[in-house]
PDB file of C-alpha atoms and ligand atoms in Angstrom:
ATOM      1  CA  MET A 634     -23.966 -25.724 -36.178  1.00 48.00           C
ATOM      2  CA  ALA A 635     -23.350 -22.698 -36.214  1.00 51.00           C
ATOM      3  CA  GLY A 636     -20.321 -21.500 -33.617  1.00 56.00           C
ATOM      4  CA  MET A 637     -20.285 -18.663 -31.198  1.00 58.00           C
ATOM      5  CA  GLY A 638     -18.537 -16.533 -34.414  1.00 56.00           C
ATOM      6  CA  SER A 639     -15.927 -14.138 -33.924  1.00 60.00           C
ATOM      7  CA  GLU A 640     -13.976 -13.657 -31.027  1.00 61.00           C
ATOM      8  CA  THR A 641     -14.833  -9.683 -32.098  1.00 73.00           C
ATOM      9  CA  GLU A 642     -18.293 -10.191 -30.885  1.00 93.00           C
ATOM     10  CA  ILE A 643     -17.953 -11.496 -27.457  1.00 94.00           C
ATOM     11  CA  GLU A 644     -16.998  -8.038 -25.195  1.00 93.00           C
ATOM     12  CA  GLU A 645     -15.583  -8.868 -21.636  1.00 91.00           C
ATOM     13  CA  GLY A 646     -16.465  -6.538 -19.009  1.00 90.00           C
ATOM     14  CA  ALA A 647     -15.072  -6.229 -14.916  1.00 87.00           C
ATOM     15  CA  LEU A 648     -17.657  -5.683 -12.648  1.00 90.00           C
ATOM     16  CA  PHE A 649     -17.151  -3.995  -8.794  1.00 90.00           C
ATOM     17  CA  ALA A 650     -13.194  -3.424 -10.072  1.00 89.00           C
ATOM     18  CA  THR A 651     -11.093  -3.075  -6.504  1.00 95.00           C
ATOM     19  CA  GLN A 652      -8.317  -0.383  -8.132  1.00 96.00           C
ATOM     20  CA  LEU A 653      -4.666  -0.658  -7.533  1.00 97.00           C
ATOM     21  CA  PHE A 654      -2.492   2.625  -8.838  1.00 98.00           C
ATOM     22  CA  SER A 655       1.081   2.062  -8.414  1.00 98.00           C
ATOM     23  CA  ARG A 656       3.849   4.260  -9.769  1.00 97.00           C
ATOM     24  CA  GLN A 657       7.915   3.726  -9.238  1.00 98.00           C
ATOM     25  CA  LEU A 658       9.596   7.608  -9.215  1.00 96.00           C
ATOM     26  CA  PRO A 659      12.602   7.002 -11.031  1.00 95.00           C
ATOM     27  CA  ALA A 660      16.253   6.454  -9.490  1.00 94.00           C
ATOM     28  CA  SER A 661      16.856  10.055  -9.895  1.00 94.00           C
ATOM     29  CA  GLU A 662      14.452  11.562  -7.976  1.00 94.00           C
ATOM     30  CA  SER A 663      14.385   8.485  -5.037  1.00 97.00           C
ATOM     31  CA  ALA A 664      17.769   8.062  -4.276  1.00 97.00           C
ATOM     32  CA  ALA A 665      18.106  10.678  -2.819  1.00 97.00           C
ATOM     33  CA  LEU A 666      14.444  11.056  -0.936  1.00 98.00           C
ATOM     34  CA  ASN A 667      15.047   7.296   0.245  1.00 98.00           C
ATOM     35  CA  ALA A 668      18.486   8.082   1.929  1.00 98.00           C
ATOM     36  CA  ALA A 669      16.651  11.176   3.799  1.00 98.00           C
ATOM     37  CA  LEU A 670      13.592   8.823   4.614  1.00 98.00           C
ATOM     38  CA  LEU A 671      15.788   6.126   5.769  1.00 98.00           C
ATOM     39  CA  PHE A 672      18.090   8.473   7.999  1.00 98.00           C
ATOM     40  CA  ALA A 673      14.503   9.831   9.850  1.00 98.00           C
ATOM     41  CA  ILE A 674      12.685   6.852  10.629  1.00 97.00           C
ATOM     42  CA  LYS A 675      15.593   5.527  11.764  1.00 97.00           C
ATOM     43  CA  ASP A 676      15.804   8.667  13.859  1.00 96.00           C
ATOM     44  CA  LEU A 677      12.164   7.706  14.686  1.00 96.00           C
ATOM     45  CA  PHE A 678      13.287   4.520  16.206  1.00 93.00           C
ATOM     46  CA  GLU A 679      15.876   5.228  18.260  1.00 94.00           C
ATOM     47  CA  ALA A 680      14.004   7.324  20.011  1.00 92.00           C
ATOM     48  CA  ASP A 681      11.031   5.007  20.305  1.00 92.00           C
ATOM     49  CA  ARG A 682      12.412   1.816  20.437  1.00 87.00           C
ATOM     50  CA  THR A 683       9.154   0.338  21.828  1.00 87.00           C
ATOM     51  CA  GLY A 684       7.073   2.203  19.049  1.00 87.00           C
ATOM     52  CA  ILE A 685       3.090   0.763  18.774  1.00 82.00           C
ATOM     53  CA  GLU A 686       2.130  -2.525  17.936  1.00 82.00           C
ATOM     54  CA  ARG A 687      -1.119  -2.553  14.437  1.00 84.00           C
ATOM     55  CA  SER A 688      -0.377  -4.959  12.022  1.00 86.00           C
ATOM     56  CA  ASN A 689       3.406  -5.509  13.133  1.00 81.00           C
ATOM     57  CA  LEU A 690       4.350  -8.231  15.232  1.00 82.00           C
ATOM     58  CA  ARG A 691       6.448  -6.418  17.685  1.00 85.00           C
ATOM     59  CA  ALA A 692       8.089  -9.829  19.344  1.00 82.00           C
ATOM     60  CA  LEU A 693       9.329 -10.824  15.798  1.00 84.00           C
ATOM     61  CA  GLY A 694      11.098  -7.777  15.306  1.00 83.00           C
ATOM     62  CA  GLY A 695       8.333  -5.709  13.628  1.00 88.00           C
ATOM     63  CA  TRP A 696       8.574  -1.856  14.283  1.00 91.00           C
ATOM     64  CA  HIS A 697       5.678   0.187  14.009  1.00 91.00           C
ATOM     65  CA  SER A 698       6.158   4.279  14.300  1.00 89.00           C
ATOM     66  CA  GLN A 699       3.602   6.769  15.875  1.00 90.00           C
ATOM     67  CA  LEU A 700       1.278   7.269  13.420  1.00 90.00           C
ATOM     68  CA  GLY A 701       1.597  11.764  12.952  1.00 95.00           C
ATOM     69  CA  LEU A 702       4.747  11.550  10.446  1.00 96.00           C
ATOM     70  CA  HIS A 703       2.977  13.750   7.614  1.00 96.00           C
ATOM     71  CA  ARG A 704       3.226  16.858  10.231  1.00 97.00           C
ATOM     72  CA  GLN A 705       7.234  16.175  10.462  1.00 97.00           C
ATOM     73  CA  PRO A 706       8.921  18.553   8.023  1.00 97.00           C
ATOM     74  CA  ALA A 707      11.420  15.197   7.751  1.00 97.00           C
ATOM     75  CA  PHE A 708       8.620  13.868   5.500  1.00 98.00           C
ATOM     76  CA  ALA A 709       7.205  16.710   3.859  1.00 98.00           C
ATOM     77  CA  PRO A 710       9.069  15.830   0.271  1.00 98.00           C
ATOM     78  CA  LEU A 711       6.721  12.426   0.677  1.00 98.00           C
ATOM     79  CA  VAL A 712       3.716  14.485   1.392  1.00 98.00           C
ATOM     80  CA  THR A 713       4.468  16.170  -1.349  1.00 98.00           C
ATOM     81  CA  HIS A 714       4.583  12.904  -4.255  1.00 98.00           C
ATOM     82  CA  ILE A 715       1.304  11.331  -1.886  1.00 98.00           C
ATOM     83  CA  ASP A 716      -0.744  14.891  -2.396  1.00 98.00           C
ATOM     84  CA  ALA A 717       0.352  15.174  -6.201  1.00 98.00           C
ATOM     85  CA  PHE A 718      -0.778  10.654  -6.279  1.00 98.00           C
ATOM     86  CA  ALA A 719      -4.011  11.570  -4.445  1.00 98.00           C
ATOM     87  CA  ALA A 720      -4.917  14.828  -6.585  1.00 98.00           C
ATOM     88  CA  GLU A 721      -4.047  12.132  -9.960  1.00 98.00           C
ATOM     89  CA  ILE A 722      -6.802   9.372  -8.445  1.00 98.00           C
ATOM     90  CA  SER A 723      -9.260  11.779  -7.653  1.00 98.00           C
ATOM     91  CA  ARG A 724      -9.424  13.276 -10.931  1.00 98.00           C
ATOM     92  CA  ARG A 725      -9.228   9.797 -13.056  1.00 98.00           C
ATOM     93  CA  ASN A 726     -12.265   8.793 -10.685  1.00 98.00           C
ATOM     94  CA  GLY A 727     -14.044  12.077 -11.453  1.00 98.00           C
ATOM     95  CA  TYR A 728     -13.870  12.675  -7.593  1.00 98.00           C
ATOM     96  CA  SER A 729     -15.784  15.735  -6.460  1.00 97.00           C
ATOM     97  CA  THR A 730     -13.387  19.221  -7.182  1.00 97.00           C
ATOM     98  CA  ARG A 731     -14.883  20.853  -4.109  1.00 97.00           C
ATOM     99  CA  HIS A 732     -13.389  17.903  -2.054  1.00 97.00           C
ATOM    100  CA  ARG A 733      -9.717  16.565  -2.392  1.00 97.00           C
ATOM    101  CA  LEU A 734      -8.254  13.267  -0.228  1.00 98.00           C
ATOM    102  CA  ALA A 735      -6.251  14.791   2.367  1.00 98.00           C
ATOM    103  CA  ILE A 736      -3.500  12.430   4.165  1.00 98.00           C
ATOM    104  CA  THR A 737      -4.966  11.532   7.910  1.00 97.00           C
ATOM    105  CA  GLY A 738      -2.192   9.911   8.745  1.00 97.00           C
ATOM    106  CA  MET A 739       1.173   8.242   8.258  1.00 98.00           C
ATOM    107  CA  TRP A 740       3.643   5.843   9.861  1.00 97.00           C
ATOM    108  CA  ALA A 741       6.791   3.936   9.508  1.00 97.00           C
ATOM    109  CA  ILE A 742       7.525   0.182  10.058  1.00 96.00           C
ATOM    110  CA  VAL A 743      10.617  -1.297   9.814  1.00 96.00           C
ATOM    111  CA  ASN A 744      10.377  -5.771   9.317  1.00 95.00           C
ATOM    112  CA  ALA A 745      13.083  -7.238  10.277  1.00 95.00           C
ATOM    113  CA  PRO A 746      14.400 -10.706   8.626  1.00 96.00           C
ATOM    114  CA  GLY A 747      11.373 -13.247  10.004  1.00 95.00           C
ATOM    115  CA  SER A 748       8.543 -10.397  10.807  1.00 95.00           C
ATOM    116  CA  TYR A 749       5.268  -9.506   8.609  1.00 94.00           C
ATOM    117  CA  ASN A 750       2.266  -8.006   8.982  1.00 92.00           C
ATOM    118  CA  GLN A 751      -0.892  -9.847   9.603  1.00 93.00           C
ATOM    119  CA  THR A 752      -4.078  -9.248   7.122  1.00 96.00           C
ATOM    120  CA  HIS A 753      -5.731  -6.439   7.645  1.00 96.00           C
ATOM    121  CA  VAL A 754      -7.761  -2.824   6.491  1.00 97.00           C
ATOM    122  CA  HIS A 755      -7.680   0.825   7.703  1.00 97.00           C
ATOM    123  CA  PRO A 756     -11.126   1.409   9.185  1.00 96.00           C
ATOM    124  CA  GLY A 757     -12.505   4.915   8.669  1.00 97.00           C
ATOM    125  CA  SER A 758     -10.339   5.485   5.537  1.00 98.00           C
ATOM    126  CA  HIS A 759     -10.912   6.155   1.968  1.00 98.00           C
ATOM    127  CA  TRP A 760      -7.658   5.652   0.418  1.00 98.00           C
ATOM    128  CA  SER A 761      -5.040   3.876   2.179  1.00 98.00           C
ATOM    129  CA  GLY A 762      -0.775   3.230   0.833  1.00 98.00           C
ATOM    130  CA  ALA A 763       2.598   2.752   1.025  1.00 98.00           C
ATOM    131  CA  TYR A 764       5.734   3.735   0.069  1.00 98.00           C
ATOM    132  CA  TYR A 765       8.866   1.889  -0.523  1.00 98.00           C
ATOM    133  CA  VAL A 766      12.018   3.109   1.435  1.00 98.00           C
ATOM    134  CA  GLN A 767      14.460  -0.250   1.402  1.00 98.00           C
ATOM    135  CA  ALA A 768      12.951  -3.762   0.143  1.00 98.00           C
ATOM    136  CA  PRO A 769      15.757  -6.276  -0.562  1.00 98.00           C
ATOM    137  CA  GLU A 770      14.678  -8.594  -2.448  1.00 97.00           C
ATOM    138  CA  GLY A 771      12.437 -10.951  -0.475  1.00 97.00           C
ATOM    139  CA  SER A 772      11.747  -8.802   2.174  1.00 97.00           C
ATOM    140  CA  GLY A 773       7.888  -9.312   2.102  1.00 97.00           C
ATOM    141  CA  ASP A 774       5.512  -8.695  -1.226  1.00 98.00           C
ATOM    142  CA  ILE A 775       1.936  -7.401   0.371  1.00 98.00           C
ATOM    143  CA  THR A 776      -0.761  -9.413  -0.209  1.00 98.00           C
ATOM    144  CA  PHE A 777      -4.315  -8.007  -1.185  1.00 97.00           C
ATOM    145  CA  THR A 778      -7.238 -10.137  -0.535  1.00 96.00           C
ATOM    146  CA  ASP A 779     -10.694 -10.441  -2.858  1.00 94.00           C
ATOM    147  CA  PRO A 780     -12.918  -8.745  -0.533  1.00 92.00           C
ATOM    148  CA  ARG A 781     -15.517 -10.725  -2.687  1.00 91.00           C
ATOM    149  CA  THR A 782     -16.065 -13.833  -0.461  1.00 87.00           C
ATOM    150  CA  GLU A 783     -18.542 -15.289  -2.452  1.00 89.00           C
ATOM    151  CA  ALA A 784     -16.023 -15.148  -5.778  1.00 87.00           C
ATOM    152  CA  MET A 785     -14.229 -17.761  -3.901  1.00 86.00           C
ATOM    153  CA  MET A 786     -16.622 -20.480  -2.972  1.00 87.00           C
ATOM    154  CA  GLN A 787     -16.678 -22.174  -6.277  1.00 80.00           C
ATOM    155  CA  PRO A 788     -12.893 -22.259  -7.598  1.00 81.00           C
ATOM    156  CA  LEU A 789     -12.160 -23.556 -11.140  1.00 89.00           C
ATOM    157  CA  LEU A 790      -9.784 -25.610 -12.717  1.00 92.00           C
ATOM    158  CA  HIS A 791      -6.922 -23.794 -15.227  1.00 93.00           C
ATOM    159  CA  GLU A 792      -4.088 -24.321 -17.221  1.00 95.00           C
ATOM    160  CA  GLY A 793      -1.783 -22.436 -16.138  1.00 94.00           C
ATOM    161  CA  PRO A 794      -1.569 -19.812 -13.763  1.00 90.00           C
ATOM    162  CA  ARG A 795      -4.958 -18.256 -13.439  1.00 89.00           C
ATOM    163  CA  PRO A 796      -5.318 -14.823 -15.108  1.00 88.00           C
ATOM    164  CA  GLU A 797      -4.406 -11.696 -12.478  1.00 85.00           C
ATOM    165  CA  ALA A 798      -8.226 -10.387 -12.621  1.00 85.00           C
ATOM    166  CA  LEU A 799      -9.358 -14.076 -11.531  1.00 89.00           C
ATOM    167  CA  ARG A 800      -6.780 -14.158  -8.709  1.00 91.00           C
ATOM    168  CA  HIS A 801      -8.206 -13.976  -4.665  1.00 91.00           C
ATOM    169  CA  HIS A 802      -4.819 -13.335  -3.656  1.00 93.00           C
ATOM    170  CA  VAL A 803      -2.637 -11.112  -5.419  1.00 94.00           C
ATOM    171  CA  SER A 804       0.989 -10.576  -4.359  1.00 96.00           C
ATOM    172  CA  VAL A 805       2.793  -7.127  -5.076  1.00 97.00           C
ATOM    173  CA  PRO A 806       6.757  -6.988  -4.240  1.00 98.00           C
ATOM    174  CA  PRO A 807       7.658  -4.295  -2.898  1.00 98.00           C
ATOM    175  CA  VAL A 808      10.533  -2.411  -4.822  1.00 98.00           C
ATOM    176  CA  ALA A 809      12.212   1.134  -2.877  1.00 98.00           C
ATOM    177  CA  GLY A 810      10.817   3.880  -4.500  1.00 98.00           C
ATOM    178  CA  ARG A 811       7.236   3.102  -5.581  1.00 98.00           C
ATOM    179  CA  MET A 812       3.975   4.072  -4.312  1.00 98.00           C
ATOM    180  CA  LEU A 813       1.182   1.976  -3.955  1.00 98.00           C
ATOM    181  CA  MET A 814      -2.424   3.279  -3.398  1.00 98.00           C
ATOM    182  CA  PHE A 815      -5.725   0.563  -2.936  1.00 98.00           C
ATOM    183  CA  PRO A 816      -8.965   1.669  -1.064  1.00 98.00           C
ATOM    184  CA  SER A 817      -8.397   1.256   2.435  1.00 98.00           C
ATOM    185  CA  TRP A 818     -11.568  -1.399   3.093  1.00 98.00           C
ATOM    186  CA  LEU A 819      -9.070  -3.588   1.070  1.00 98.00           C
ATOM    187  CA  GLN A 820      -7.749  -6.743   2.910  1.00 97.00           C
ATOM    188  CA  HIS A 821      -3.710  -6.212   2.926  1.00 97.00           C
ATOM    189  CA  GLY A 822      -1.200  -8.039   4.768  1.00 97.00           C
ATOM    190  CA  VAL A 823       2.927  -8.484   4.268  1.00 97.00           C
ATOM    191  CA  LYS A 824       4.408 -11.353   3.766  1.00 97.00           C
ATOM    192  CA  PRO A 825       7.809 -12.347   6.485  1.00 97.00           C
ATOM    193  CA  ASN A 826      10.721 -10.660   5.126  1.00 96.00           C
ATOM    194  CA  LEU A 827      13.018 -13.676   4.011  1.00 97.00           C
ATOM    195  CA  SER A 828      15.478 -11.265   2.906  1.00 97.00           C
ATOM    196  CA  ARG A 829      19.247 -12.560   3.133  1.00 96.00           C
ATOM    197  CA  ALA A 830      21.252  -9.441   2.886  1.00 96.00           C
ATOM    198  CA  ARG A 831      23.039  -8.338   5.997  1.00 95.00           C
ATOM    199  CA  GLY A 832      22.894  -5.811   9.049  1.00 95.00           C
ATOM    200  CA  GLY A 833      20.309  -3.054   8.556  1.00 95.00           C
ATOM    201  CA  ALA A 834      20.466  -3.758   4.872  1.00 97.00           C
ATOM    202  CA  ALA A 835      17.987  -6.746   4.773  1.00 97.00           C
ATOM    203  CA  GLU A 836      14.885  -4.512   6.528  1.00 97.00           C
ATOM    204  CA  ARG A 837      11.876  -3.683   5.047  1.00 97.00           C
ATOM    205  CA  VAL A 838      11.178  -0.289   5.224  1.00 98.00           C
ATOM    206  CA  VAL A 839       8.216   1.568   3.988  1.00 98.00           C
ATOM    207  CA  THR A 840       6.280   4.285   4.911  1.00 98.00           C
ATOM    208  CA  SER A 841       2.257   3.758   5.294  1.00 98.00           C
ATOM    209  CA  PHE A 842      -0.588   6.509   5.061  1.00 98.00           C
ATOM    210  CA  ASN A 843      -4.502   7.112   4.998  1.00 98.00           C
ATOM    211  CA  LEU A 844      -6.894   9.478   3.441  1.00 98.00           C
ATOM    212  CA  SER A 845     -10.286  10.907   3.410  1.00 98.00           C
ATOM    213  CA  GLN A 846     -11.925  13.113   1.014  1.00 97.00           C
ATOM    214  CA  GLN A 847     -12.152  16.535   2.796  1.00 97.00           C
ATOM    215  CA  PRO A 848     -13.894  19.619   1.793  1.00 96.00           C
ATOM    216  CA  LEU A 849     -11.487  22.506   0.378  1.00 94.00           C
ATOM    217  CA  SER A 850     -12.860  24.779   2.533  1.00 83.00           C
ATOM    218  CA  GLY A 851     -13.225  22.634   5.347  1.00 64.00           C
ATOM    219  CA  PRO A 852     -10.584  22.671   8.355  1.00 63.00           C
ATOM    220  CA  PRO A 853      -7.032  21.135   7.569  1.00 59.00           C
ATOM    221  CA  ALA A 854      -6.288  17.796   7.965  1.00 55.00           C
ATOM    222  CA  ALA A 855      -5.669  16.559  11.326  1.00 56.00           C
TER     223      ALA A 855
HETATM  224 FE1  FE2 B2203      -2.088  -1.700   6.284  1.00 54.48          FE
END
């Protein structure tokens, strides 16, 4: 009986892709940016140690700032990086050139050792992202969950680890100077901070943000 022929006859496609964009800023850029952001975030923390509660667990040492950081001058350099990244996503995805992905909210999260973020989505936005300001080893991967729950119903056995495209949970370690962007509907959470660093160096510090597609000629972003 004839076999399937050479492998070149088989074409593999990927339907319903879930995009995850990542960009690592060169250290020559991120070092000064992160030092300034860390300073600004510590200032915010000192002025509002209570913060707000969202996916963070305040009782475990997870601090969450207020939501309007994109309007504060100290975060303007980061806003520039996000805008450029968002424009590139719009270009690659062929989005309307009469619209832009505009930042609608930005906040900072500081996870002390032992704290984490519960799994959540960002309702009402198109794209969301994270920029890592400080991320010591073991301070908590961000974990994305397959939104196609049907795909989890018939687990198949694999030799060794599953290829990433077939996983239902994908973890990405935080790296200082790295920016991630993903659809706002994608469920994600953050594993506990198990850093063994000392003092403030053990904290996982991230700035997160939401973007929505808005007309270029429309009113400025909130
Ligand atoms: Fe989030």
